[in-house]
C-alpha cells in the first residue's frame, strides 16, 4: 500500500526524472502481458512470449493517490519497459476518458516513445515523445503510448479528476493503426484486427 495524500493539505512529491519514480510512493499498478490479452496484433508472437518467459511486465503506473473528484488535478507517471510483441512496440492499453471532453497533458521524462491518438471516426495521429516533449491530448481522443527505444520510456501525465477512464471501447475495437519496428524507423501501419473484438479473456 502506498501513501494516500490529504487533498486539503499542501504536499510535495519528488519525481526522479531518470526513472519516472515518485516518492513517497502512492499507488503502483503493474500491467503484464496477461492484462492485455488480444491487444497486440500478432497472436502467435504473444503466445511465444508466454511460452518462453511467462507473464512479461510491460508497463507500470506510479500514481499519487488522490480521489477522482471534480475540481482536482490528478497526476501520475508511466514507465513502459522496452521490448516488442512481434514487431509491435510495448504499449499501454489505451483509453478514452469516460467524460469524453476531458483533456490531458503528457510530459516526456526519459527514453523515447510515441503517443498514439484516435478520434471516434478512427482517425489516428502519432506524436513522437522524448525527454521534454509536452504532448497535449485533446478532448474526445483516445490515447495510448508506446516505447520505441531500448531503454525504459517514462512520462508524467496530468488530467482533471472527474475525467474517468473508458477502457472497454479500445478493448473491443483496438486502434486503427499499430506502431511497429521498421528498418531504422518507427512505422505506423494499419491494424488488421481493427473493429473486431480482439480481447479473448
Ligand atoms: C490517465 C493517463 C495515463 C495512463 C497511463 C497508462 O488518464 O492517460 O496516466 O493511465 O499511461 O495507460 P492506460 O491506458 O493503461 O491507462
Ligand atoms: Zn488519459
XYZ file of C-alpha atoms and ligand atoms in Angstrom:
218
model
C 0.000 0.000 0.000
C 1.333 3.438 -0.902
C 0.798 6.735 0.865
C -2.649 8.345 0.441
C -2.349 12.142 0.287
C -4.630 14.544 2.157
C -6.169 16.563 -0.641
C -6.966 19.512 1.654
C -3.336 19.994 2.716
C -0.400 21.169 0.590
C 2.070 18.407 -0.191
C 5.021 17.705 -2.409
C 6.092 14.703 -4.409
C 9.659 14.011 -5.522
C 9.888 12.973 -9.173
C 13.003 11.142 -10.366
C 13.443 12.439 -13.922
C 15.652 9.477 -14.904
C 13.273 6.714 -13.879
C 9.841 8.322 -13.504
C 9.571 7.014 -9.924
C 7.594 9.175 -7.458
C 8.380 9.477 -3.731
C 6.590 8.937 -1.488
C 5.200 6.033 -3.460
C 1.443 6.200 -3.971
C -0.491 3.587 -5.893
C 1.646 1.457 -8.213
C -0.138 -0.501 -10.929
C 1.825 -3.113 -12.872
C 0.460 -4.234 -16.223
C 1.651 -7.577 -17.516
C 1.060 -9.174 -20.902
C -1.825 -11.178 -19.383
C -3.615 -7.884 -18.619
C -3.551 -7.083 -22.328
C -4.522 -10.377 -23.944
C -5.535 -9.878 -27.558
C -4.393 -6.259 -27.710
C -1.243 -6.993 -29.714
C -1.952 -7.861 -33.315
C 0.412 -10.838 -33.573
C -1.291 -13.595 -31.537
C 1.494 -16.101 -32.312
C 4.170 -13.745 -31.039
C 2.120 -13.155 -27.875
C 1.809 -16.910 -27.294
C 5.537 -17.437 -27.824
C 6.375 -14.838 -25.175
C 4.124 -16.625 -22.670
C 5.705 -19.968 -23.533
C 9.317 -18.822 -23.371
C 9.309 -16.383 -20.451
C 5.874 -16.345 -18.802
C 3.906 -13.231 -17.999
C 6.107 -10.320 -19.077
C 5.894 -6.949 -17.270
C 5.012 -4.360 -19.931
C 4.448 -1.108 -18.001
C 3.946 0.464 -14.600
C 1.851 3.404 -13.462
C 3.027 5.297 -10.372
C 0.081 7.374 -9.206
C -0.239 9.971 -6.476
C -3.180 8.581 -4.537
C -5.923 11.215 -4.754
C -9.669 10.678 -5.190
C -11.174 11.043 -8.675
C -13.163 14.207 -7.912
C -14.329 17.218 -9.884
C -12.009 20.177 -9.378
C -8.924 18.127 -8.521
C -5.864 17.734 -10.684
C -4.613 14.139 -10.829
C -1.115 13.115 -11.842
C 0.989 10.023 -12.256
C 3.953 8.693 -14.165
C 4.003 5.789 -16.604
C 7.102 3.682 -17.191
C 6.941 1.453 -20.274
C 9.660 -1.175 -20.323
C 11.448 -1.702 -23.642
C 10.501 -4.606 -25.877
C 8.200 -5.803 -28.622
C 5.483 -8.370 -29.114
C 6.235 -9.456 -32.672
C 7.061 -6.208 -34.450
C 4.792 -4.132 -32.223
C 6.355 -1.996 -29.524
C 5.423 -2.397 -25.865
C 2.476 -0.111 -25.247
C -0.251 0.836 -22.782
C -3.807 -0.477 -23.022
C -5.093 2.927 -24.103
C -8.412 4.531 -23.258
C -10.917 7.277 -23.871
C -11.831 9.397 -20.907
C -15.249 8.438 -19.602
C -16.134 12.126 -19.789
C -15.017 12.368 -23.388
C -14.438 16.114 -23.346
C -11.702 15.947 -20.682
C -8.203 16.672 -21.992
C -4.792 15.716 -20.626
C -1.151 16.784 -20.700
C 1.869 14.479 -21.026
C 5.487 15.418 -20.340
C 8.286 13.142 -21.579
C 10.872 12.389 -18.851
C 13.233 9.683 -20.101
C 13.629 7.422 -23.105
C 11.729 7.675 -26.369
C 8.224 6.772 -27.317
C 5.124 7.656 -29.229
C 1.734 8.952 -28.248
C -0.977 7.434 -30.444
C -4.276 9.301 -30.552
C -7.519 8.117 -32.076
C -10.751 10.017 -32.711
C -14.193 8.395 -32.712
C -14.218 8.115 -36.519
C -10.969 6.083 -36.464
C -8.646 8.934 -37.433
C -5.226 8.236 -35.873
C -2.402 10.652 -35.094
C 1.043 9.751 -33.787
C 3.264 12.154 -31.854
C 6.894 11.241 -31.103
C 7.838 11.841 -27.469
C 11.201 12.237 -25.763
C 12.528 13.959 -22.640
C 10.958 17.435 -22.515
C 8.160 16.809 -25.042
C 4.866 18.206 -23.807
C 2.076 16.432 -25.650
C -1.495 17.651 -25.498
C -4.291 15.077 -25.542
C -7.353 16.972 -26.778
C -10.924 16.251 -25.668
C -12.554 13.279 -27.474
C -9.338 11.460 -28.486
C -8.414 8.011 -27.172
C -4.741 7.779 -26.207
C -2.119 5.073 -25.965
C 1.667 5.329 -25.553
C 4.421 3.012 -26.744
C 8.137 2.657 -26.028
C 10.004 2.836 -29.335
C 13.531 2.631 -27.902
C 15.737 0.173 -25.992
C 15.569 1.979 -22.641
C 12.552 2.477 -20.351
C 10.257 5.263 -21.584
C 8.851 7.403 -18.757
C 6.405 10.294 -18.851
C 4.282 12.351 -16.495
C 0.516 12.727 -17.057
C -1.767 15.393 -15.588
C -5.548 15.333 -16.050
C -8.822 16.516 -14.464
C -10.061 14.480 -11.524
C -13.508 13.773 -12.933
C -12.319 12.508 -16.354
C -12.676 8.786 -15.576
C -11.442 6.027 -17.898
C -13.254 4.061 -20.584
C -11.081 1.036 -21.438
C -13.883 -1.042 -22.945
C -14.113 0.762 -26.286
C -10.433 0.143 -27.084
C -10.572 -3.407 -25.702
C -13.378 -4.121 -28.153
C -12.118 -2.438 -31.287
C -8.420 -1.649 -30.825
C -6.601 1.224 -32.505
C -6.812 1.577 -36.286
C -3.005 1.779 -36.522
C -0.151 -0.194 -34.988
C 3.262 1.168 -34.018
C 5.792 -1.304 -35.371
C 9.526 -1.592 -35.575
C 10.722 -0.881 -39.131
C 14.121 -0.535 -40.767
C 15.771 2.310 -38.823
C 12.430 3.915 -38.018
C 9.062 3.664 -36.321
C 6.256 2.682 -38.671
C 2.560 3.374 -38.293
C 0.689 0.610 -40.145
C -2.945 -0.464 -40.500
C -4.231 -2.784 -37.780
C -5.727 -5.863 -39.482
C -7.874 -6.511 -36.374
C -9.314 -3.010 -36.089
C -13.056 -3.075 -35.378
C -13.041 -6.758 -34.458
C -13.406 -7.987 -30.902
C -9.755 -8.558 -30.129
C -9.854 -9.370 -26.436
C -10.114 -13.066 -25.647
C -10.453 -13.012 -21.837
C -4.508 8.768 -17.426
C -3.332 8.836 -18.368
C -2.161 7.900 -18.107
C -2.477 6.404 -18.346
C -1.233 5.534 -18.251
C -1.498 4.046 -18.511
O -5.604 9.454 -17.892
O -3.722 8.811 -19.712
O -1.716 8.094 -16.812
O -3.444 5.945 -17.441
O -0.286 5.974 -19.176
O -2.260 3.850 -19.657
P -3.638 3.070 -19.585
O -4.245 3.214 -20.924
O -3.361 1.675 -19.189
O -4.450 3.790 -18.509
Zn -5.982 9.545 -20.093
